[in-house]
Each structure stands twice: as C-alpha cells, then as structure tokens.
PDB file of C-alpha atoms in Angstrom:
ATOM      1  CA  MET D  17     113.988 -10.855-153.477  1.00 42.00           C
ATOM      2  CA  GLN D  18     112.980  -7.242-152.860  1.00 42.00           C
ATOM      3  CA  ALA D  19     110.122  -8.353-150.605  1.00 42.00           C
ATOM      4  CA  ARG D  20     112.510 -10.522-148.599  1.00 41.00           C
ATOM      5  CA  LEU D  21     114.973  -7.627-148.288  1.00 38.00           C
ATOM      6  CA  ARG D  22     112.212  -5.349-146.984  1.00 40.00           C
ATOM      7  CA  LEU D  23     111.305  -7.947-144.347  1.00 37.00           C
ATOM      8  CA  LEU D  24     114.940  -8.234-143.264  1.00 38.00           C
ATOM      9  CA  LEU D  25     115.300  -4.461-143.028  1.00 39.00           C
ATOM     10  CA  LEU D  26     111.962  -3.819-141.289  1.00 37.00           C
ATOM     11  CA  PRO D  27     113.190  -4.524-137.719  1.00 36.00           C
ATOM     12  CA  LEU D  28     116.186  -2.266-138.286  1.00 35.00           C
ATOM     13  CA  LEU D  29     113.974   0.514-139.623  1.00 36.00           C
ATOM     14  CA  LEU D  30     111.576   0.205-136.721  1.00 34.00           C
ATOM     15  CA  PHE D  31     114.471   0.260-134.266  1.00 33.00           C
ATOM     16  CA  ALA D  32     115.982   3.331-135.924  1.00 37.00           C
ATOM     17  CA  ASN D  33     112.662   5.153-136.082  1.00 39.00           C
ATOM     18  CA  GLY D  34     111.945   4.313-132.469  1.00 39.00           C
ATOM     19  CA  ASN D  35     115.300   5.685-131.341  1.00 41.00           C
ATOM     20  CA  SER D  36     114.876   8.771-133.490  1.00 39.00           C
ATOM     21  CA  SER D  37     111.430   9.395-132.045  1.00 38.00           C
ATOM     22  CA  ALA D  38     112.709   8.960-128.490  1.00 40.00           C
ATOM     23  CA  ALA D  39     115.591  11.348-129.102  1.00 41.00           C
ATOM     24  CA  ALA D  40     113.280  13.938-130.659  1.00 42.00           C
ATOM     25  CA  THR D  41     110.898  13.639-127.718  1.00 40.00           C
ATOM     26  CA  ALA D  42     113.741  14.117-125.252  1.00 44.00           C
ATOM     27  CA  ILE D  43     114.976  17.250-127.011  1.00 53.00           C
ATOM     28  CA  SER D  44     111.535  18.796-127.530  1.00 56.00           C
ATOM     29  CA  ALA D  45     110.320  17.965-124.026  1.00 72.00           C
ATOM     30  CA  ALA D  46     109.249  20.847-121.832  1.00 81.00           C
ATOM     31  CA  PRO D  47     111.761  22.171-119.295  1.00 91.00           C
ATOM     32  CA  THR D  48     111.778  20.031-116.167  1.00 89.00           C
ATOM     33  CA  VAL D  49     111.467  21.052-112.533  1.00 90.00           C
ATOM     34  CA  LEU D  50     114.125  20.051-110.021  1.00 93.00           C
ATOM     35  CA  ASP D  51     113.453  17.045-107.826  1.00 92.00           C
ATOM     36  CA  SER D  52     114.752  16.743-104.263  1.00 94.00           C
ATOM     37  CA  ALA D  53     117.891  14.868-105.349  1.00 94.00           C
ATOM     38  CA  GLN D  54     118.818  17.544-107.911  1.00 94.00           C
ATOM     39  CA  CYS D  55     118.213  20.265-105.348  1.00 96.00           C
ATOM     40  CA  ALA D  56     120.423  18.486-102.817  1.00 96.00           C
ATOM     41  CA  GLN D  57     123.132  18.127-105.456  1.00 95.00           C
ATOM     42  CA  LEU D  58     123.046  21.874-106.191  1.00 96.00           C
ATOM     43  CA  LYS D  59     123.719  22.576-102.535  1.00 95.00           C
ATOM     44  CA  ALA D  60     126.327  19.835-102.147  1.00 96.00           C
ATOM     45  CA  THR D  61     128.284  21.127-105.157  1.00 96.00           C
ATOM     46  CA  HIS D  62     128.079  24.785-103.983  1.00 95.00           C
ATOM     47  CA  VAL D  63     126.031  25.884-106.984  1.00 97.00           C
ATOM     48  CA  MET D  64     123.333  27.055-104.576  1.00 97.00           C
ATOM     49  CA  GLN D  65     124.332  28.755-101.330  1.00 92.00           C
ATOM     50  CA  SER D  66     122.364  29.534 -98.204  1.00 91.00           C
ATOM     51  CA  GLY D  67     120.298  32.674 -98.797  1.00 91.00           C
ATOM     52  CA  ALA D  68     120.234  32.349-102.593  1.00 94.00           C
ATOM     53  CA  PRO D  69     117.888  34.876-104.266  1.00 96.00           C
ATOM     54  CA  VAL D  70     115.837  32.006-105.765  1.00 97.00           C
ATOM     55  CA  GLY D  71     115.100  28.513-104.503  1.00 96.00           C
ATOM     56  CA  CYS D  72     115.029  25.137-106.224  1.00 97.00           C
ATOM     57  CA  ALA D  73     111.276  25.384-106.802  1.00 96.00           C
ATOM     58  CA  GLN D  74     111.879  28.464-108.996  1.00 97.00           C
ATOM     59  CA  LEU D  75     114.393  26.748-111.282  1.00 98.00           C
ATOM     60  CA  GLN D  76     114.053  24.461-114.275  1.00 97.00           C
ATOM     61  CA  VAL D  77     116.445  22.545-116.523  1.00 97.00           C
ATOM     62  CA  VAL D  78     116.217  23.212-120.260  1.00 98.00           C
ATOM     63  CA  ARG D  79     117.515  20.384-122.439  1.00 97.00           C
ATOM     64  CA  PHE D  80     118.477  21.038-126.039  1.00 98.00           C
ATOM     65  CA  ALA D  81     120.508  19.866-129.005  1.00 98.00           C
ATOM     66  CA  PHE D  82     123.517  21.746-130.331  1.00 98.00           C
ATOM     67  CA  VAL D  83     126.327  21.388-132.830  1.00 98.00           C
ATOM     68  CA  ASP D  84     129.976  21.476-131.799  1.00 98.00           C
ATOM     69  CA  PHE D  85     132.898  23.133-133.576  1.00 98.00           C
ATOM     70  CA  GLU D  86     133.314  20.115-135.852  1.00 97.00           C
ATOM     71  CA  GLY D  87     129.669  20.355-136.902  1.00 97.00           C
ATOM     72  CA  GLN D  88     128.670  17.250-134.952  1.00 98.00           C
ATOM     73  CA  ARG D  89     125.253  17.264-133.302  1.00 98.00           C
ATOM     74  CA  HIS D  90     124.895  16.620-129.563  1.00 98.00           C
ATOM     75  CA  ASP D  91     121.553  15.918-127.894  1.00 97.00           C
ATOM     76  CA  ASP D  92     122.719  16.369-124.304  1.00 97.00           C
ATOM     77  CA  GLY D  93     122.821  20.150-123.856  1.00 98.00           C
ATOM     78  CA  GLU D  94     121.534  21.284-120.455  1.00 98.00           C
ATOM     79  CA  ILE D  95     121.125  24.692-118.891  1.00 98.00           C
ATOM     80  CA  MET D  96     119.406  25.698-115.646  1.00 98.00           C
ATOM     81  CA  VAL D  97     117.391  28.913-115.559  1.00 98.00           C
ATOM     82  CA  MET D  98     114.539  30.529-113.665  1.00 98.00           C
ATOM     83  CA  ALA D  99     111.365  28.619-114.493  1.00 98.00           C
ATOM     84  CA  ALA D 100     109.619  31.764-115.707  1.00 98.00           C
ATOM     85  CA  VAL D 101     112.055  32.148-118.620  1.00 98.00           C
ATOM     86  CA  ALA D 102     112.619  28.465-119.461  1.00 98.00           C
ATOM     87  CA  PRO D 103     110.284  28.279-122.514  1.00 97.00           C
ATOM     88  CA  GLN D 104     111.969  31.288-124.127  1.00 98.00           C
ATOM     89  CA  VAL D 105     115.425  29.899-123.335  1.00 98.00           C
ATOM     90  CA  GLN D 106     114.466  26.650-125.045  1.00 98.00           C
ATOM     91  CA  THR D 107     113.485  28.673-128.109  1.00 98.00           C
ATOM     92  CA  ILE D 108     116.804  30.538-128.047  1.00 98.00           C
ATOM     93  CA  PHE D 109     118.806  27.323-128.220  1.00 98.00           C
ATOM     94  CA  LYS D 110     116.540  25.906-130.941  1.00 98.00           C
ATOM     95  CA  LEU D 111     117.310  28.993-133.007  1.00 98.00           C
ATOM     96  CA  LEU D 112     121.050  28.700-132.344  1.00 98.00           C
ATOM     97  CA  LEU D 113     120.890  25.083-133.519  1.00 98.00           C
ATOM     98  CA  ALA D 114     118.897  26.048-136.629  1.00 98.00           C
ATOM     99  CA  ARG D 115     121.573  28.604-137.479  1.00 97.00           C
ATOM    100  CA  ARG D 116     124.352  26.087-136.773  1.00 98.00           C
ATOM    101  CA  VAL D 117     125.918  28.289-134.110  1.00 98.00           C
ATOM    102  CA  PRO D 118     128.516  25.979-132.533  1.00 98.00           C
ATOM    103  CA  LEU D 119     128.807  25.454-128.781  1.00 98.00           C
ATOM    104  CA  ALA D 120     131.748  23.677-127.178  1.00 98.00           C
ATOM    105  CA  ARG D 121     129.641  22.147-124.396  1.00 98.00           C
ATOM    106  CA  ALA D 122     126.613  22.884-122.212  1.00 98.00           C
ATOM    107  CA  LYS D 123     126.746  21.251-118.789  1.00 98.00           C
ATOM    108  CA  LEU D 124     125.075  22.273-115.542  1.00 98.00           C
ATOM    109  CA  MET D 125     127.342  24.095-113.100  1.00 98.00           C
ATOM    110  CA  ASN D 126     127.283  21.232-110.603  1.00 97.00           C
ATOM    111  CA  HIS D 127     129.790  19.534-112.952  1.00 97.00           C
ATOM    112  CA  TYR D 128     132.209  22.324-111.962  1.00 97.00           C
ATOM    113  CA  HIS D 129     131.156  22.630-108.292  1.00 96.00           C
ATOM    114  CA  GLY D 130     130.044  26.182-108.998  1.00 96.00           C
ATOM    115  CA  ASP D 131     133.581  27.219-110.024  1.00 96.00           C
ATOM    116  CA  ASP D 132     133.012  29.829-112.717  1.00 96.00           C
ATOM    117  CA  ALA D 133     136.695  30.029-113.688  1.00 96.00           C
ATOM    118  CA  LEU D 134     136.818  26.268-114.197  1.00 98.00           C
ATOM    119  CA  ALA D 135     133.653  26.286-116.311  1.00 98.00           C
ATOM    120  CA  MET D 136     134.975  29.139-118.465  1.00 98.00           C
ATOM    121  CA  ALA D 137     138.302  27.372-118.968  1.00 98.00           C
ATOM    122  CA  ASP D 138     136.320  24.338-120.179  1.00 98.00           C
ATOM    123  CA  ASN D 139     134.453  26.619-122.616  1.00 98.00           C
ATOM    124  CA  ASN D 140     131.143  25.643-121.040  1.00 98.00           C
ATOM    125  CA  SER D 141     127.902  27.500-121.805  1.00 98.00           C
ATOM    126  CA  SER D 142     125.840  27.867-118.625  1.00 98.00           C
ATOM    127  CA  ALA D 143     123.331  29.920-116.645  1.00 98.00           C
ATOM    128  CA  PHE D 144     122.334  29.367-113.003  1.00 98.00           C
ATOM    129  CA  ASN D 145     125.168  29.653-110.504  1.00 97.00           C
ATOM    130  CA  ASP D 146     124.562  31.266-107.128  1.00 96.00           C
ATOM    131  CA  ARG D 147     127.572  33.568-106.889  1.00 92.00           C
ATOM    132  CA  PRO D 148     128.333  37.273-106.579  1.00 86.00           C
ATOM    133  CA  ILE D 149     129.209  39.406-109.576  1.00 83.00           C
ATOM    134  CA  THR D 150     132.813  39.066-110.676  1.00 71.00           C
ATOM    135  CA  GLY D 151     134.916  41.019-108.216  1.00 67.00           C
ATOM    136  CA  GLY D 152     132.410  40.529-105.371  1.00 68.00           C
ATOM    137  CA  GLY D 153     129.433  42.547-104.184  1.00 77.00           C
ATOM    138  CA  ALA D 154     125.831  42.042-105.259  1.00 85.00           C
ATOM    139  CA  PRO D 155     124.517  38.677-106.455  1.00 92.00           C
ATOM    140  CA  SER D 156     125.255  37.990-110.101  1.00 95.00           C
ATOM    141  CA  LEU D 157     122.255  37.694-112.394  1.00 97.00           C
ATOM    142  CA  HIS D 158     123.404  34.075-112.718  1.00 97.00           C
ATOM    143  CA  ALA D 159     122.269  33.638-109.105  1.00 97.00           C
ATOM    144  CA  TYR D 160     118.718  34.306-110.328  1.00 98.00           C
ATOM    145  CA  GLY D 161     119.007  31.965-113.303  1.00 98.00           C
ATOM    146  CA  LEU D 162     118.539  35.052-115.468  1.00 98.00           C
ATOM    147  CA  ALA D 163     121.949  35.342-117.125  1.00 98.00           C
ATOM    148  CA  ILE D 164     123.369  33.040-119.799  1.00 98.00           C
ATOM    149  CA  ASP D 165     126.995  32.687-120.885  1.00 98.00           C
ATOM    150  CA  ILE D 166     127.915  31.038-124.184  1.00 98.00           C
ATOM    151  CA  ASN D 167     131.327  29.913-125.451  1.00 98.00           C
ATOM    152  CA  PRO D 168     133.510  31.758-122.893  1.00 98.00           C
ATOM    153  CA  VAL D 169     136.727  31.059-124.832  1.00 98.00           C
ATOM    154  CA  GLN D 170     135.468  32.641-128.052  1.00 98.00           C
ATOM    155  CA  ASN D 171     133.668  35.347-126.032  1.00 98.00           C
ATOM    156  CA  PRO D 172     135.938  36.220-123.109  1.00 98.00           C
ATOM    157  CA  TYR D 173     135.484  38.505-120.126  1.00 97.00           C
ATOM    158  CA  LEU D 174     137.779  41.562-120.318  1.00 97.00           C
ATOM    159  CA  ARG D 175     138.664  43.925-117.502  1.00 94.00           C
ATOM    160  CA  ARG D 176     141.110  46.816-117.590  1.00 91.00           C
ATOM    161  CA  THR D 177     143.329  46.745-114.500  1.00 89.00           C
ATOM    162  CA  ALA D 178     144.647  49.719-112.522  1.00 88.00           C
ATOM    163  CA  ASN D 179     147.886  49.765-114.510  1.00 90.00           C
ATOM    164  CA  GLY D 180     146.010  49.816-117.812  1.00 87.00           C
ATOM    165  CA  ALA D 181     146.556  46.180-118.752  1.00 91.00           C
ATOM    166  CA  ILE D 182     143.664  44.004-119.936  1.00 94.00           C
ATOM    167  CA  ALA D 183     142.885  40.958-117.824  1.00 95.00           C
ATOM    168  CA  VAL D 184     141.260  38.182-119.869  1.00 97.00           C
ATOM    169  CA  SER D 185     139.107  35.309-118.568  1.00 97.00           C
ATOM    170  CA  PRO D 186     139.546  32.564-119.536  1.00 98.00           C
ATOM    171  CA  GLU D 187     143.210  32.660-120.562  1.00 97.00           C
ATOM    172  CA  ASP D 188     142.449  30.793-123.796  1.00 98.00           C
ATOM    173  CA  GLY D 189     140.212  33.698-124.767  1.00 98.00           C
ATOM    174  CA  LYS D 190     143.160  36.015-125.479  1.00 97.00           C
ATOM    175  CA  PRO D 191     143.165  35.344-129.258  1.00 97.00           C
ATOM    176  CA  PHE D 192     139.523  36.489-129.304  1.00 98.00           C
ATOM    177  CA  ILE D 193     140.059  39.934-127.778  1.00 96.00           C
ATOM    178  CA  SER D 194     140.033  41.197-131.344  1.00 96.00           C
ATOM    179  CA  ARG D 195     136.492  40.669-132.622  1.00 96.00           C
ATOM    180  CA  LEU D 196     137.496  40.807-136.272  1.00 96.00           C
ATOM    181  CA  PRO D 197     137.562  38.733-138.301  1.00 96.00           C
ATOM    182  CA  HIS D 198     134.511  36.903-136.986  1.00 96.00           C
ATOM    183  CA  ARG D 199     135.279  33.277-136.092  1.00 97.00           C
ATOM    184  CA  ALA D 200     133.077  30.294-135.302  1.00 98.00           C
ATOM    185  CA  GLY D 201     131.433  30.464-131.882  1.00 98.00           C
ATOM    186  CA  MET D 202     131.845  34.212-131.480  1.00 98.00           C
ATOM    187  CA  VAL D 203     128.771  36.252-130.579  1.00 98.00           C
ATOM    188  CA  ASP D 204     127.630  38.439-133.461  1.00 97.00           C
ATOM    189  CA  ASP D 205     124.727  40.830-134.068  1.00 94.00           C
ATOM    190  CA  GLN D 206     122.455  37.971-135.124  1.00 95.00           C
ATOM    191  CA  ILE D 207     123.019  36.108-131.853  1.00 97.00           C
ATOM    192  CA  VAL D 208     122.550  39.308-129.845  1.00 96.00           C
ATOM    193  CA  ALA D 209     119.218  39.828-131.627  1.00 95.00           C
ATOM    194  CA  ILE D 210     118.065  36.252-130.879  1.00 97.00           C
ATOM    195  CA  PHE D 211     118.696  36.669-127.154  1.00 98.00           C
ATOM    196  CA  ALA D 212     117.175  40.149-127.051  1.00 96.00           C
ATOM    197  CA  GLU D 213     114.018  39.146-128.899  1.00 96.00           C
ATOM    198  CA  HIS D 214     113.451  36.308-126.436  1.00 98.00           C
ATOM    199  CA  GLY D 215     113.843  38.259-123.227  1.00 97.00           C
ATOM    200  CA  PHE D 216     117.591  38.782-122.690  1.00 98.00           C
ATOM    201  CA  PRO D 217     118.210  42.241-124.160  1.00 96.00           C
ATOM    202  CA  ILE D 218     121.344  43.132-122.180  1.00 96.00           C
ATOM    203  CA  TRP D 219     124.607  41.921-123.713  1.00 97.00           C
ATOM    204  CA  GLY D 220     127.902  42.269-121.857  1.00 97.00           C
ATOM    205  CA  GLY D 221     129.642  43.014-125.143  1.00 97.00           C
ATOM    206  CA  HIS D 222     127.985  46.440-125.081  1.00 95.00           C
ATOM    207  CA  TRP D 223     129.522  47.306-121.709  1.00 95.00           C
ATOM    208  CA  ARG D 224     132.536  49.577-121.381  1.00 92.00           C
ATOM    209  CA  GLN D 225     134.091  48.176-118.201  1.00 92.00           C
ATOM    210  CA  PRO D 226     134.154  45.257-117.869  1.00 95.00           C
ATOM    211  CA  ILE D 227     133.349  43.828-121.298  1.00 97.00           C
ATOM    212  CA  ASP D 228     131.719  40.407-121.137  1.00 98.00           C
ATOM    213  CA  TYR D 229     131.216  39.041-124.646  1.00 98.00           C
ATOM    214  CA  GLN D 230     129.771  35.712-123.465  1.00 98.00           C
ATOM    215  CA  HIS D 231     127.082  37.199-121.223  1.00 98.00           C
ATOM    216  CA  PHE D 232     123.343  37.866-121.755  1.00 98.00           C
ATOM    217  CA  GLN D 233     120.903  38.916-119.045  1.00 97.00           C
ATOM    218  CA  VAL D 234     117.712  40.704-118.064  1.00 97.00           C
ATOM    219  CA  SER D 235     117.866  43.917-116.036  1.00 95.00           C
ATOM    220  CA  ARG D 236     118.518  43.641-112.305  1.00 94.00           C
ATOM    221  CA  LYS D 237     115.199  45.358-111.628  1.00 95.00           C
ATOM    222  CA  THR D 238     113.404  42.697-113.688  1.00 96.00           C
ATOM    223  CA  ALA D 239     115.341  39.900-111.961  1.00 97.00           C
ATOM    224  CA  GLU D 240     114.487  41.112-108.481  1.00 97.00           C
ATOM    225  CA  HIS D 241     110.817  41.477-109.396  1.00 97.00           C
ATOM    226  CA  LEU D 242     110.580  38.034-111.040  1.00 98.00           C
ATOM    227  CA  ALA D 243     112.186  36.405-108.002  1.00 98.00           C
ATOM    228  CA  LYS D 244     109.311  37.626-105.802  1.00 97.00           C
ATOM    229  CA  LEU D 245     106.497  36.266-108.002  1.00 97.00           C
ATOM    230  CA  PRO D 246     104.878  32.820-108.239  1.00 96.00           C
ATOM    231  CA  ILE D 247     106.041  31.000-111.373  1.00 96.00           C
ATOM    232  CA  LYS D 248     102.953  31.627-113.526  1.00 96.00           C
ATOM    233  CA  GLN D 249     102.839  35.317-112.635  1.00 98.00           C
ATOM    234  CA  ALA D 250     106.572  35.614-113.205  1.00 98.00           C
ATOM    235  CA  GLN D 251     106.248  34.015-116.632  1.00 97.00           C
ATOM    236  CA  ALA D 252     103.424  36.388-117.559  1.00 98.00           C
ATOM    237  CA  TYR D 253     105.521  39.365-116.418  1.00 97.00           C
ATOM    238  CA  PHE D 254     108.517  38.115-118.423  1.00 98.00           C
ATOM    239  CA  GLU D 255     106.435  37.574-121.559  1.00 97.00           C
ATOM    240  CA  ASN D 256     105.046  41.086-121.158  1.00 96.00           C
ATOM    241  CA  SER D 257     108.581  42.487-120.929  1.00 95.00           C
ATOM    242  CA  ILE D 258     109.333  40.814-124.266  1.00 96.00           C
ATOM    243  CA  ALA D 259     106.205  42.402-125.755  1.00 96.00           C
ATOM    244  CA  VAL D 260     107.329  45.807-124.451  1.00 94.00           C
ATOM    245  CA  TYR D 261     110.749  45.307-126.078  1.00 94.00           C
ATOM    246  CA  HIS D 262     109.182  44.370-129.422  1.00 94.00           C
ATOM    247  CA  GLY D 263     106.804  47.294-129.114  1.00 94.00           C
ATOM    248  CA  CYS D 264     109.755  49.615-128.609  1.00 93.00           C
ATOM    249  CA  LEU D 265     111.425  48.240-131.742  1.00 93.00           C
ATOM    250  CA  SER D 266     108.281  48.431-133.857  1.00 92.00           C
ATOM    251  CA  GLY D 267     108.622  50.806-136.776  1.00 89.00           C
ATOM    252  CA  LYS D 268     112.242  51.610-135.977  1.00 89.00           C
ATOM    253  CA  LYS D 269     115.413  50.637-137.759  1.00 87.00           C
ATOM    254  CA  LYS D 270     116.881  47.870-135.601  1.00 85.00           C
ATOM    255  CA  THR D 271     120.315  49.373-135.077  1.00 87.00           C
ATOM    256  CA  VAL D 272     122.549  48.576-132.101  1.00 85.00           C
ATOM    257  CA  ALA D 273     121.722  51.977-130.605  1.00 88.00           C
ATOM    258  CA  VAL D 274     117.963  51.412-130.887  1.00 90.00           C
ATOM    259  CA  ARG D 275     118.230  47.909-129.405  1.00 87.00           C
ATOM    260  CA  LYS D 276     120.209  49.271-126.461  1.00 86.00           C
ATOM    261  CA  ILE D 277     117.555  51.934-125.834  1.00 88.00           C
ATOM    262  CA  CYS D 278     114.748  49.372-126.056  1.00 90.00           C
ATOM    263  CA  ALA D 279     116.621  47.110-123.649  1.00 87.00           C
ATOM    264  CA  LEU D 280     116.083  49.822-121.046  1.00 83.00           C
ATOM    265  CA  ALA D 281     112.343  50.013-121.723  1.00 75.00           C
ATOM    266  CA  ASN D 282     111.586  47.768-118.740  1.00 68.00           C
TER     267      ASN D 282
END
C-alpha cells in the first residue's frame, strides 16, 4: 500500500520540485540587460527622455522575491538600476527578504508612465526614472538608476512650505510623519545599514529639507562618474567605493554620525 502511494505521489512531487526549482532559478538569476523592445517601452512610457544621463545599454533589471504586509511571498519584484550596481542591489533585496522587511509592491516605472506621484500613491518601490529632482532643476539620481525608493507610504517625502506647513507625498503617508512607534515597512537603522553597506550610503531621512524617508542613493559625484564609464569599469569603481566606505567604518563605533561621515568618503 505504501509503495503504491509513493508511486501515485511521485508525479506530483516531481511537478512540485520542478516548479520550485524554476522559481528559485528565476529569482536567483543574474540581473538582465534591456532588449530593444524594453528600451522602446521605456521611451514610449516616458520613463526615459531624450538626453537622459544614461542609456538603455547601461541599465539592468533586477528581479527578486519579497514579502508583503500580510507576510505573503511574491516572486515578481522588479527594479531597474544602473548595470554597475545591479549585483549589489540584488543582494540588498535578498537581505530585506531574509529579514522579512515587507514591501507593498515593486514594479518598473513604465507601469506608471514615469509618473512619480502615481507610483508613490500606489506605494511602489522603484529606482530608474529619468526625471528631474522634485521641484525641478538637475536630474534626479533616479535618472541614473542610482537611487532607490522603498515603501513611499510608510516612508513619505516631507517638505516645509513657505508658510511653515509640511507638505507630504504621498497623501497616505501623513500618518507616518511621526517615526515612532516603528511600524511595518518603515525604514529603520538596520535597513539604512543594509543599503549603506552595499553602496547606497546616502539616506534621505538624514536630510533637513526636504526629508525623504523612502530614498537611498549614491553621491551625485559618484553618479556622474559612473555614467561616463564602460559597465565593467563602472562596476569596479562602485565596488571600490563600497570598500572605501567599509574601510572608513573599520574600527569605529557604527553610529549614525560615523555612517554619515563615511558616506562622504567618496
């Protein structure tokens, strides 16, 4: 009877193992380059404009698993970044998953036609979007694929207006202006450390005006330099910047103040 049961279950087990293996392969696969269709879609959806600081050949899509706010696992997370930083970004999201840091969703910005306000309102975690900094002016670090936003609702963008009021983006982020008590999905010191130790040492939550709790980036100087280099050289430069950051931290107590100083080391 037991032998017969094993024979009946064998196809189901093989099917399950095959699916599990395929899913694991998809999640652990290396970041992928953009093909011509993906590049055309970026331009058609206004995620990449004419004169963008980086081109399609310099970008890659990182795919990863994440858990949502109900603790359910999703294997369809996607984020587009500069190719030079893609391996480290993949590691960042693996660590967030291992620590069960919830994300609402992670879709490429073409789903929102490059509309940052719409993506924030949908609580979407994202990176590449060829746009100026909020309020206009210079290109955002998102335009280089070198800035990452996570959970905009739980980590809103705050700006003090001329009359002293605080403008909050997205609107649903208002309950999270107060950072205590800590709630699920909010950036904390552990998350800041994960990003910093993998190449994104600048956190918008440390800024005075505006304050951008969702935002992590490299320095503008680093971004501009990386954009001029071939991919392999850019990756080597980025990895060296991480080594410099760790070297700065070595032997020191890893306080917020020390991390902020070491973030300026490059």
